[in-house]
Coordinates of C-alpha atoms in Angstrom, one line a residue:
X94 CA -79.1 4.9 66.4
X95 CA -80.5 5.3 62.9
X96 CA -81.7 8.4 61.1
X97 CA -84.1 8.7 58.2
X98 CA -83.0 10.8 55.3
X99 CA -85.5 12.9 53.5
X100 CA -85.8 12.4 49.8
X101 CA -84.5 16.0 49.3
X102 CA -81.2 14.9 51.0
X103 CA -80.6 12.1 48.6
X104 CA -78.1 12.4 45.7
X105 CA -79.8 13.9 42.7
X106 CA -80.0 12.1 39.4
X107 CA -79.0 14.0 36.2
X108 CA -82.1 15.8 34.8
X109 CA -81.8 13.9 31.6
X110 CA -81.9 10.6 33.6
X111 CA -84.7 11.6 35.9
X112 CA -87.0 12.4 32.9
X113 CA -86.2 9.3 30.9
X114 CA -89.0 6.9 29.9
X115 CA -88.4 3.4 31.2
X116 CA -87.5 0.8 28.5
X117 CA -90.7 -1.4 28.4
X118 CA -89.7 -5.0 27.6
X119 CA -92.1 -7.5 26.0
X120 CA -94.0 -9.6 28.6
X121 CA -92.7 -13.0 29.4
X122 CA -94.8 -16.1 29.1
X123 CA -97.1 -16.7 32.2
X124 CA -97.8 -20.3 31.7
X125 CA -97.0 -23.2 29.4
X126 CA -100.0 -22.2 27.3
X127 CA -99.1 -18.6 27.0
X128 CA -98.0 -17.7 23.5
X129 CA -95.2 -15.1 24.3
X130 CA -95.2 -13.0 21.1
X131 CA -94.1 -9.7 22.5
X132 CA -90.4 -9.7 22.5
X133 CA -89.4 -11.0 19.0
X134 CA -87.6 -13.9 20.5
X135 CA -86.8 -17.0 18.4
X136 CA -89.5 -19.6 19.2
X137 CA -87.0 -22.3 18.3
X138 CA -85.0 -24.0 21.2
X139 CA -81.2 -23.3 21.2
X140 CA -79.2 -25.2 18.5
X141 CA -77.9 -28.4 20.1
X142 CA -74.3 -27.7 19.0
X143 CA -74.6 -24.4 20.8
X144 CA -76.0 -25.9 24.0
X145 CA -73.1 -28.2 24.1
X146 CA -70.4 -25.6 24.0
X147 CA -72.3 -23.4 26.5
X148 CA -72.5 -26.3 28.9
X149 CA -68.8 -26.9 28.6
X150 CA -68.1 -23.1 29.2
X151 CA -70.4 -23.1 32.2
X152 CA -67.8 -25.2 34.0
X153 CA -65.3 -22.4 33.7
X154 CA -67.6 -19.5 34.7
X155 CA -65.3 -18.8 37.6
X156 CA -62.8 -17.4 35.2
X157 CA -63.1 -14.1 33.3
X158 CA -63.8 -14.2 29.7
X159 CA -61.4 -12.9 27.0
X160 CA -61.8 -9.2 27.5
X161 CA -61.1 -8.4 23.8
X162 CA -63.6 -11.2 22.6
X163 CA -60.7 -12.1 20.3
X164 CA -61.9 -15.6 19.1
X165 CA -65.5 -14.6 18.5
X166 CA -64.5 -11.4 16.7
X167 CA -62.3 -13.5 14.5
X168 CA -65.1 -15.9 13.7
X169 CA -67.4 -13.0 12.9
X170 CA -64.9 -11.4 10.6
X171 CA -64.4 -14.7 8.6
X172 CA -68.2 -15.0 8.4
X173 CA -68.8 -11.6 6.9
X174 CA -65.5 -11.1 5.1
X175 CA -63.7 -8.4 6.9
X176 CA -60.8 -8.2 9.3
X177 CA -61.0 -8.7 13.0
X178 CA -59.8 -5.1 13.5
X179 CA -63.1 -4.0 11.9
X180 CA -65.2 -5.9 14.4
X181 CA -66.4 -4.7 17.9
X182 CA -68.6 -6.8 20.2
X183 CA -70.7 -6.0 23.1
X184 CA -73.6 -7.3 25.2
X185 CA -76.2 -7.4 22.5
X186 CA -76.6 -4.9 19.8
X187 CA -78.1 -2.4 22.3
X188 CA -74.8 -2.6 24.3
X189 CA -72.8 -2.1 21.1
X190 CA -75.0 0.8 20.1
X191 CA -74.4 2.4 23.6
X192 CA -70.7 2.0 22.8
X193 CA -71.1 3.7 19.4
X194 CA -73.0 6.6 21.0
X195 CA -70.4 7.0 23.7
X196 CA -67.6 7.0 21.2
X197 CA -68.9 9.6 18.7
X198 CA -71.3 11.8 20.7
X199 CA -70.4 14.7 23.1
X200 CA -73.0 16.5 25.2
X201 CA -75.6 18.3 23.0
X202 CA -74.6 16.4 19.8
X203 CA -77.6 15.2 17.7
X204 CA -78.5 11.7 16.7
X205 CA -81.1 11.4 13.9
X206 CA -83.3 8.1 13.7
X207 CA -86.7 7.1 12.3
X208 CA -89.7 7.0 14.5
X209 CA -91.3 4.8 15.3
X210 CA -88.2 2.6 15.4
X211 CA -86.4 0.7 18.1
X212 CA -87.5 2.0 21.5
X213 CA -84.0 2.0 22.9
X214 CA -82.7 4.6 20.5
X215 CA -83.9 7.8 22.2
X216 CA -83.2 6.3 25.7
X217 CA -79.6 5.4 24.9
X218 CA -79.0 8.8 23.1
X219 CA -80.5 10.9 26.1
X220 CA -78.5 8.9 28.7
X221 CA -75.2 9.8 26.8
X222 CA -76.2 13.5 27.0
X223 CA -76.9 13.8 23.3
X224 CA -80.1 15.1 21.7
X225 CA -82.4 12.6 19.9
X226 CA -83.8 13.9 16.6
X227 CA -86.7 11.5 15.6
X228 CA -88.1 11.7 12.0
X229 CA -91.5 10.3 11.4
X230 CA -91.9 7.2 9.1
X231 CA -93.7 7.5 5.9
X232 CA -97.3 6.3 5.6
X233 CA -96.3 3.0 4.3
X234 CA -94.1 2.5 7.4
X235 CA -90.8 3.0 5.5
X236 CA -87.9 5.3 6.6
X237 CA -88.3 8.8 5.2
X238 CA -84.7 9.0 4.1
X239 CA -84.9 12.4 2.3
X240 CA -86.5 13.9 5.5
X241 CA -83.8 12.2 7.6
X242 CA -81.0 13.7 5.4
X243 CA -82.7 17.1 5.7
X244 CA -82.6 16.8 9.5
X245 CA -78.8 16.6 9.6
X246 CA -77.3 19.7 11.1
X247 CA -73.9 20.9 12.2
X248 CA -74.5 19.2 15.4
X249 CA -75.4 15.7 14.0
X250 CA -72.7 13.1 14.7
X251 CA -74.7 9.9 14.3
X252 CA -77.7 8.7 12.1
X253 CA -79.3 5.3 13.0
X254 CA -81.1 3.4 10.3
X255 CA -83.1 0.1 11.3
X256 CA -83.5 -2.3 8.4
X257 CA -85.8 -4.3 8.7
X258 CA -87.3 -1.8 11.0
X259 CA -88.5 -2.6 14.5
X260 CA -91.5 -2.6 14.9
X261 CA -92.9 -2.1 11.4
X262 CA -90.8 -4.8 9.7
X263 CA -90.1 -2.8 6.5
X264 CA -86.7 -2.9 4.9
X265 CA -84.8 0.0 3.2
X266 CA -84.3 -0.4 -0.4
X267 CA -80.9 -0.3 -2.3
X268 CA -81.6 2.8 -4.4
X269 CA -82.8 4.9 -1.6
X270 CA -79.9 4.0 0.7
X271 CA -77.5 4.9 -2.1
X272 CA -79.1 8.4 -2.4
X273 CA -79.1 8.7 1.3
X274 CA -75.5 8.0 1.9
X275 CA -74.4 10.2 -0.9
X276 CA -76.3 13.0 0.9
X277 CA -74.8 12.4 4.4
X278 CA -71.6 14.5 5.3
X279 CA -68.6 12.1 5.5
X280 CA -68.0 13.1 9.1
X281 CA -71.5 11.8 10.2
X282 CA -71.5 8.1 11.2
X283 CA -74.4 6.1 9.8
X284 CA -75.3 3.0 11.7
X285 CA -77.3 0.4 9.8
X286 CA -79.0 -1.7 12.5
X287 CA -79.6 -5.2 10.9
X288 CA -80.7 -7.1 14.0
X289 CA -83.3 -8.9 11.9
X290 CA -81.3 -9.3 8.8
X291 CA -81.2 -13.0 8.8
X292 CA -85.0 -13.2 8.1
X293 CA -84.6 -10.9 5.0
X294 CA -85.8 -12.6 1.9
X295 CA -85.8 -11.3 -1.5
X296 CA -83.3 -8.8 -3.0
X297 CA -82.6 -7.1 0.2
X298 CA -79.5 -4.8 0.7
X299 CA -75.9 -5.6 0.1
X300 CA -74.9 -3.9 3.3
X301 CA -71.4 -5.1 3.2
X302 CA -71.1 -3.8 -0.4
X303 CA -72.2 -0.4 0.9
X304 CA -69.9 -0.6 3.8
X305 CA -66.9 -1.1 1.5
X306 CA -67.7 2.0 -0.5
X307 CA -68.9 4.3 2.3
X308 CA -66.2 4.8 5.1
X309 CA -68.9 6.4 7.4
X310 CA -71.2 3.4 7.4
X311 CA -71.2 1.1 10.4
X312 CA -73.2 -2.2 10.4
X313 CA -74.9 -3.4 13.7
X314 CA -75.9 -7.0 14.2
X315 CA -77.0 -9.3 17.0
X316 CA -77.1 -13.1 17.9
X317 CA -80.3 -12.4 20.0
X318 CA -82.9 -13.0 17.3
X319 CA -82.4 -15.5 14.5
X320 CA -79.5 -17.2 16.4
X321 CA -81.7 -17.6 19.5
X322 CA -79.0 -16.1 21.9
X323 CA -81.3 -13.5 23.5
X324 CA -80.5 -14.8 27.1
X325 CA -76.8 -14.6 26.5
X326 CA -76.4 -11.1 25.0
X327 CA -73.9 -10.8 22.3
X328 CA -73.9 -8.4 19.4
X329 CA -71.4 -6.8 17.1
X330 CA -70.6 -3.8 14.9
X331 CA -68.7 -3.7 11.6
X332 CA -66.8 -0.5 11.1
X333 CA -63.6 1.0 9.8
X334 CA -60.7 -0.1 12.1
X335 CA -60.3 3.4 13.8
X336 CA -64.0 3.4 14.6
X337 CA -64.1 -0.2 15.8
X338 CA -61.1 0.5 18.0
X339 CA -63.1 3.3 19.7
X340 CA -66.0 1.1 20.2
X341 CA -63.8 -1.4 21.9
X342 CA -62.3 1.4 24.1
X343 CA -65.8 2.4 25.2
X344 CA -66.9 -1.2 26.0
X345 CA -67.7 -2.3 29.7
X346 CA -64.6 -4.5 30.6
X347 CA -65.6 -8.2 30.2
X348 CA -69.1 -7.2 29.0
X349 CA -69.5 -10.3 26.8
X350 CA -69.5 -13.4 29.0
X351 CA -67.5 -16.5 28.1
X352 CA -70.6 -18.5 27.4
X353 CA -71.9 -15.9 25.0
X354 CA -68.5 -15.7 23.1
X355 CA -68.4 -19.5 22.7
X356 CA -72.1 -19.6 21.7
X357 CA -71.5 -17.0 18.9
X358 CA -68.7 -19.0 17.4
X359 CA -70.8 -22.2 17.5
X360 CA -73.8 -20.4 16.0
X361 CA -71.7 -19.2 13.0
X362 CA -70.7 -22.7 12.4
X363 CA -74.4 -23.9 12.2
X364 CA -75.3 -22.1 9.1
X365 CA -77.4 -24.8 7.5
X366 CA -79.5 -25.2 10.7
X367 CA -80.0 -21.5 10.8
X368 CA -81.0 -21.2 7.3
X369 CA -83.7 -24.0 7.7
X370 CA -85.0 -22.1 10.8
X371 CA -85.2 -18.7 9.1
X372 CA -86.7 -20.2 6.0
X373 CA -89.5 -21.7 8.1
X374 CA -90.1 -18.3 9.8
X375 CA -90.1 -16.6 6.3
X376 CA -92.7 -19.1 5.1
X377 CA -94.9 -18.6 8.0
X378 CA -94.6 -14.8 7.7
X379 CA -95.9 -14.9 4.2
X380 CA -98.8 -17.3 5.1
X381 CA -99.9 -15.1 8.1
X382 CA -99.6 -11.8 6.4
X383 CA -101.6 -13.2 3.5
X384 CA -104.3 -14.4 5.7
X385 CA -104.5 -11.2 7.6
X386 CA -104.9 -9.2 4.5
X387 CA -107.6 -11.4 3.4
X388 CA -109.3 -10.8 6.6
X389 CA -109.1 -7.0 6.0
X390 CA -106.0 -5.9 7.9
X391 CA -103.6 -3.5 6.3
X392 CA -100.2 -5.2 7.0
X393 CA -96.9 -3.9 5.6
X394 CA -94.4 -6.2 3.9
X395 CA -92.4 -7.4 7.0
X396 CA -89.0 -8.9 6.4
X397 CA -88.5 -9.7 10.2
X398 CA -89.8 -12.3 12.5
X399 CA -92.8 -10.1 13.4
X400 CA -95.5 -8.1 11.7
X401 CA -97.1 -4.8 12.4
X402 CA -100.7 -3.6 12.8
X403 CA -100.9 0.3 12.7
X404 CA -103.7 1.2 15.1
X405 CA -105.3 4.0 17.0
X406 CA -105.2 3.8 20.7
X407 CA -108.7 2.6 20.8
X408 CA -108.0 -0.2 18.3
X409 CA -104.6 -1.0 20.1
X410 CA -106.4 -1.5 23.3
X411 CA -109.0 -3.7 21.8
X412 CA -106.4 -5.8 20.0
X413 CA -104.3 -6.4 23.1
X414 CA -107.3 -7.3 25.2
X415 CA -108.6 -9.7 22.7
X416 CA -105.2 -11.4 22.2
X417 CA -104.7 -11.5 26.1
X418 CA -108.1 -13.1 26.5
X419 CA -106.7 -15.9 24.3
X420 CA -103.5 -16.1 26.3
X421 CA -101.4 -14.5 23.7
X422 CA -98.9 -11.7 24.5
X423 CA -98.2 -9.0 22.0
X424 CA -96.4 -5.7 22.1
X425 CA -98.5 -2.4 21.9
X426 CA -97.2 1.0 21.2
X427 CA -99.1 4.0 22.4
X428 CA -100.4 6.2 19.5
X429 CA -98.9 3.7 16.8
X430 CA -100.0 0.3 16.9
X431 CA -99.4 -3.5 17.8
X432 CA -96.4 -5.7 17.1
X433 CA -96.8 -9.6 17.0
X434 CA -94.0 -12.0 16.8
X435 CA -94.2 -15.0 14.6
X436 CA -93.9 -18.5 16.1
X437 CA -94.8 -22.1 15.1
X438 CA -97.9 -22.6 12.7
X439 CA -100.1 -23.7 15.7
X440 CA -99.4 -20.5 17.6
X441 CA -99.7 -18.3 14.6
X442 CA -103.1 -20.0 13.9
X443 CA -104.2 -18.9 17.4
X444 CA -103.5 -15.3 16.6
X445 CA -105.2 -15.5 13.2
X446 CA -108.4 -16.9 14.9
X447 CA -108.4 -13.9 17.2
X448 CA -107.9 -11.4 14.2
X449 CA -110.3 -13.1 12.0
X450 CA -112.9 -10.6 10.6
X451 CA -111.4 -7.1 10.8
X452 CA -114.8 -5.6 11.1
X453 CA -115.4 -6.6 14.7
X454 CA -112.6 -4.3 15.8
X455 CA -112.9 -0.5 15.9
X456 CA -112.0 1.5 13.0
X457 CA -108.5 2.9 13.0

């Protein structure tokens, strides 16, 4: 005999979880002709040397991976010039950020971040029981660092900076970061999310230099973007040993699988191949943004593998519809605009053909 339980009799979710907006992932390709430009994935296939080590590890997938990610952490430490005790790894930079929030935030603590920025920030903060404090971007799409410093209160435990920022692509400058870090209380952890740092060209930030001078700075990076390991999920943080130890303590056991660990090590050994690929993306970025500006679009100086079109909801809907009609997937953000990932020259030209002539779209 079976019985039907009413919805009211089911276990209740936490109020904070029940009210969470769902994370909206970029759409995946629907056919071989679809240009999947919504998720900021690398359009390059995996590096051959990385495929070889992943294939070898696949034969051992019945065994647990190294729980401490020891070899990969050591390789990362050598790559960036720190000790392995200063490195914590997790399933993508989002997973590591969840470890960071769990390690430093109690219920009701505040986390300050720019908005719009990475969509997962307010979700991860809310899930942890902390309170998200979004600070609007400036009109030129940069972080408003003075306003973010002013938003810090006695309850603030964490500040998240995204550079280059997702989805606007704009990077934080050296002088403004220096002023900001000097203004932040020493007990507040500042996380510099550099998911797209390999695409940065020009002067950029010496984030490791800042890290060595500011004990409350933590650097967050990933292998999902430039390294092309989005499907394996491995990211890492660089933090003072006591903080990094806390991040490892809050990690899900065996959260970084053995294929991901080996792929990360092999990726770091393929520096020349990576540089060639990111150089190609940077060259296409310059070409595409120049063409869009000539067509009448206002495009910020992206330093990532995507570019940003600020748009009203009416314009956003028109853009997504026009791109979709051309079998191109892009990412729209209600109330803000459209983000389009860069790909190969032919694919980027397809986008430029759709966006040619700013005047045929509604005014922003």
